[in-house]
Amino acid sequence: RKEVEQDPGPFNVPEGATVAFNCTYSNSASQSFFWYRQDCRKEPKLLMSVYSSGNEDGRFTAQLNRASQYISLLIRDSKLSDSATYLCVVNRNNFNKFYFGSGTKLNVKP
Amino acid sequence: DGGITQSPKYLFRKEGQNVTLSCEQNLNHDAMYWYRQDPGQGLRLIYYSQIVNDFQKGDIAEGYSVSREKKESFPLTVTSAQKNPTAFYLCASSSDSSAFREQYFGPGTRLTVT
């Protein structure tokens, strides 16, 4: 079983829509959780760290559900510029290694 | 400007040649990482280093080698033993002093071997 699993998409949504991605992780010892954004042929860029209590940054909201071992990313009022691949990443702090999902592709259409 | 630099951006080599990819960071991060990304796939860890003069194999270390002689630098050599070297190579670093140890990435090197 993969450490981190994501729906590859693509999610095709109109501008202004709300879209949500989920990501599941297999190891209950995972301690830190992140969402990264990766544009085509570019490096991943940190979007948000995911706090235990959930956190919000503008139009983006991240949630963590430890009992069910998943994290989610909600994007409100989608913009064309949100089109990208969103990577879910988990870390087991004791090992200093990061586990990446394969990414969920989002296409925001005019 | 703090950040991670990788050079070159594009690299072309003939099969059978070793090639070294550069990664430098001025973020004062202790940990550095090398990943490989193939089209439509996630990142796979090649090597990582938590401290100078120490490094550990990741999930796909065969055919690669690294060194960590300075905190700022973590070069990756792709040897002729690597069967499918054509890929997008990403270097990253993270700080142990951060509660979350977020990773930050360089712009990557696209290696094509023919």
Coordinates of C-alpha atoms in Angstrom, one line a residue:
Chain A
R1 CA 0.0 0.0 0.0
K2 CA 1.3 3.5 -0.8
E3 CA 2.2 5.8 2.0
V4 CA 0.1 8.6 0.6
E5 CA -2.7 8.3 -1.9
Q6 CA -4.5 11.0 -3.9
D7 CA -7.2 11.0 -6.6
P8 CA -5.2 12.0 -9.7
G9 CA -8.2 13.9 -11.2
P10 CA -8.3 16.0 -13.3
F11 CA -10.9 18.1 -11.5
N12 CA -12.3 20.4 -14.1
V13 CA -14.2 23.3 -12.5
P14 CA -15.5 26.7 -13.6
E15 CA -14.1 29.9 -12.2
G16 CA -15.7 30.8 -8.9
A17 CA -16.4 27.2 -8.0
T18 CA -15.5 25.5 -4.7
V19 CA -13.4 22.4 -5.0
A20 CA -12.1 19.9 -2.4
F21 CA -9.3 17.3 -2.6
N22 CA -8.7 14.5 -0.1
C23 CA -5.5 12.6 0.5
T24 CA -5.2 9.5 2.7
Y25 CA -2.0 8.3 4.4
S26 CA -1.2 4.8 5.6
N27 CA 1.0 5.3 8.6
S28 CA -0.6 6.5 11.8
A29 CA 2.8 7.7 13.1
S30 CA 2.8 10.5 10.5
Q31 CA 3.3 13.8 12.3
S32 CA 3.4 16.7 9.8
F33 CA 1.2 17.3 6.8
F34 CA 1.5 19.7 3.9
W35 CA -0.1 20.7 0.7
Y36 CA 2.2 21.8 -2.2
R37 CA 1.3 23.2 -5.6
Q38 CA 3.2 22.2 -8.7
D39 CA 2.8 24.0 -12.0
C40 CA 3.6 22.2 -15.2
R41 CA 7.4 21.6 -15.5
K42 CA 8.2 23.6 -12.4
E43 CA 9.2 22.7 -8.8
P44 CA 6.6 22.1 -6.0
K45 CA 5.9 25.1 -3.9
L46 CA 4.6 25.0 -0.4
L47 CA 1.0 26.0 -0.2
M48 CA 0.1 25.2 3.4
S49 CA 1.3 23.2 6.4
V50 CA -1.7 21.5 7.9
Y51 CA -2.3 22.0 11.6
S52 CA -4.1 19.6 13.8
S53 CA -6.9 22.1 14.4
G54 CA -7.2 22.9 10.7
N55 CA -6.1 26.2 9.2
E56 CA -7.1 28.7 6.6
D57 CA -5.2 31.0 4.3
G58 CA -7.4 33.2 2.3
R59 CA -9.4 31.1 -0.1
F60 CA -7.6 27.9 1.0
T61 CA -8.6 25.7 4.0
A62 CA -6.8 22.6 5.1
Q63 CA -8.1 20.0 7.5
L64 CA -6.6 17.0 9.2
N65 CA -8.6 13.9 10.3
R66 CA -6.2 11.7 12.3
A67 CA -8.8 9.1 13.2
S68 CA -9.5 8.4 9.5
Q69 CA -6.0 9.3 8.4
Y70 CA -6.8 11.8 5.7
I71 CA -6.1 15.5 5.0
S72 CA -8.2 17.7 2.8
L73 CA -7.8 20.9 0.9
L74 CA -10.7 23.2 0.1
I75 CA -10.3 26.0 -2.5
R76 CA -13.1 28.6 -2.6
D77 CA -13.8 31.0 -5.4
S78 CA -11.5 29.2 -7.8
K79 CA -9.3 31.4 -10.1
L80 CA -7.8 30.5 -13.4
S81 CA -4.4 30.8 -11.7
D82 CA -5.3 28.0 -9.3
S83 CA -4.9 25.5 -12.2
A84 CA -2.0 23.3 -11.2
T85 CA -1.3 19.9 -9.6
Y86 CA -1.7 19.7 -5.8
L87 CA 0.6 17.4 -3.9
C88 CA -0.2 16.0 -0.5
V89 CA 2.9 15.3 1.6
V90 CA 3.3 13.7 5.0
N91 CA 6.3 13.4 7.3
R92 CA 7.2 11.1 10.2
N93 CA 9.4 13.5 12.1
N94 CA 11.5 10.8 13.6
F95 CA 12.8 9.8 10.2
N96 CA 13.2 13.2 8.5
K97 CA 11.7 11.7 5.3
F98 CA 8.8 13.1 3.4
Y99 CA 6.2 11.0 1.5
F100 CA 4.6 12.5 -1.5
G101 CA 1.3 11.7 -3.2
S102 CA 1.2 11.6 -7.0
G103 CA -0.8 14.7 -7.0
T104 CA -4.3 15.9 -8.0
K105 CA -4.6 17.9 -11.2
L106 CA -7.0 20.9 -11.1
N107 CA -8.2 22.7 -14.2
V108 CA -10.1 25.9 -13.6
K109 CA -12.0 27.0 -16.8
P110 CA -13.3 30.4 -17.7
Chain B
D1 CA 17.7 36.5 -1.6
G2 CA 17.5 33.2 0.3
G3 CA 16.8 30.1 -1.6
I4 CA 17.9 26.9 -3.3
T5 CA 19.6 27.0 -6.7
Q6 CA 20.1 24.1 -9.1
S7 CA 22.2 24.1 -12.2
P8 CA 22.0 23.6 -15.0
K9 CA 18.3 23.9 -15.8
Y10 CA 18.6 21.5 -18.8
L11 CA 21.3 18.9 -19.2
F12 CA 21.9 16.5 -22.1
R13 CA 24.3 13.6 -22.0
K14 CA 25.2 10.5 -23.9
E15 CA 24.5 7.1 -22.4
G16 CA 27.5 5.8 -20.5
Q17 CA 28.6 9.2 -19.1
N18 CA 28.5 10.2 -15.5
V19 CA 26.9 13.6 -14.8
T20 CA 26.8 15.7 -11.7
L21 CA 23.9 18.0 -10.8
S22 CA 24.5 20.9 -8.6
C23 CA 22.4 22.0 -5.6
E24 CA 23.2 24.9 -3.3
Q25 CA 21.2 26.5 -0.5
N26 CA 21.7 29.6 1.6
L27 CA 18.8 29.0 3.9
N28 CA 21.1 27.6 6.6
H29 CA 19.0 24.4 6.5
D30 CA 20.6 21.2 8.0
A31 CA 18.7 18.7 5.9
M32 CA 18.9 18.3 2.1
Y33 CA 17.2 15.9 -0.3
W34 CA 17.3 14.7 -3.9
Y35 CA 14.2 13.6 -5.6
R36 CA 13.4 12.3 -9.1
Q37 CA 10.1 13.0 -10.9
D38 CA 9.0 11.1 -14.0
P39 CA 6.1 12.4 -16.2
G40 CA 2.8 12.0 -14.5
Q41 CA 4.3 10.5 -11.4
G42 CA 5.0 11.6 -7.9
L43 CA 8.4 12.5 -6.4
R44 CA 10.7 9.6 -5.4
L45 CA 13.5 10.0 -2.9
I46 CA 17.0 9.3 -4.1
Y47 CA 19.2 10.4 -1.2
Y48 CA 18.9 12.6 1.8
S49 CA 21.4 14.2 4.2
Q50 CA 20.5 15.4 7.7
I51 CA 24.0 16.8 8.5
V52 CA 27.3 17.5 6.9
N53 CA 29.4 14.4 6.0
D54 CA 26.4 12.1 6.5
F55 CA 23.8 10.9 4.0
Q56 CA 21.3 8.1 3.7
K57 CA 19.9 6.2 0.7
G58 CA 16.3 6.9 -0.2
D59 CA 14.0 4.6 -2.1
I60 CA 15.8 4.6 -5.5
A61 CA 19.5 5.2 -4.7
E62 CA 20.9 2.6 -7.1
G63 CA 22.9 4.3 -9.9
Y64 CA 23.3 7.5 -8.0
S65 CA 25.9 9.0 -5.6
V66 CA 26.0 12.1 -3.4
S67 CA 28.4 14.0 -1.1
R68 CA 27.8 16.5 1.6
E69 CA 31.1 18.2 2.4
K70 CA 29.5 21.6 3.1
K71 CA 26.2 22.5 4.7
E72 CA 25.2 24.6 1.7
S73 CA 25.9 22.0 -1.0
F74 CA 24.6 18.6 -1.9
P75 CA 25.6 17.5 -5.4
L76 CA 24.1 14.4 -7.1
T77 CA 26.0 12.3 -9.5
V78 CA 24.0 10.2 -12.0
T79 CA 26.3 7.3 -12.9
S80 CA 26.3 5.1 -16.0
A81 CA 24.8 2.4 -13.8
Q82 CA 21.5 4.2 -13.6
K83 CA 19.3 2.4 -16.1
N84 CA 16.7 5.1 -16.8
P85 CA 18.4 8.4 -16.0
T86 CA 16.2 10.7 -18.1
A87 CA 14.0 12.6 -15.6
F88 CA 13.3 15.8 -13.7
Y89 CA 15.6 16.1 -10.7
L90 CA 14.6 18.2 -7.7
C91 CA 16.7 19.2 -4.8
A92 CA 15.1 20.3 -1.5
S93 CA 16.1 21.4 2.0
S94 CA 14.4 21.7 5.3
S95 CA 15.2 23.1 8.8
D96 CA 15.1 21.0 11.9
S97 CA 14.3 24.1 13.9
S98 CA 10.9 24.5 12.3
A99 CA 8.1 22.7 14.0
F100 CA 6.8 21.4 10.7
R101 CA 10.1 21.0 8.9
E102 CA 8.7 22.2 5.6
Q103 CA 10.7 21.4 2.5
Y104 CA 11.7 24.0 0.0
F105 CA 12.6 23.1 -3.5
G106 CA 15.0 24.3 -6.1
P107 CA 13.9 24.9 -9.7
G108 CA 15.0 21.5 -10.8
T109 CA 17.3 20.1 -13.5
R110 CA 15.8 18.3 -16.5
L111 CA 18.3 15.5 -17.5
T112 CA 18.0 13.9 -20.9
V113 CA 20.3 10.9 -21.7
T114 CA 20.3 9.5 -25.2

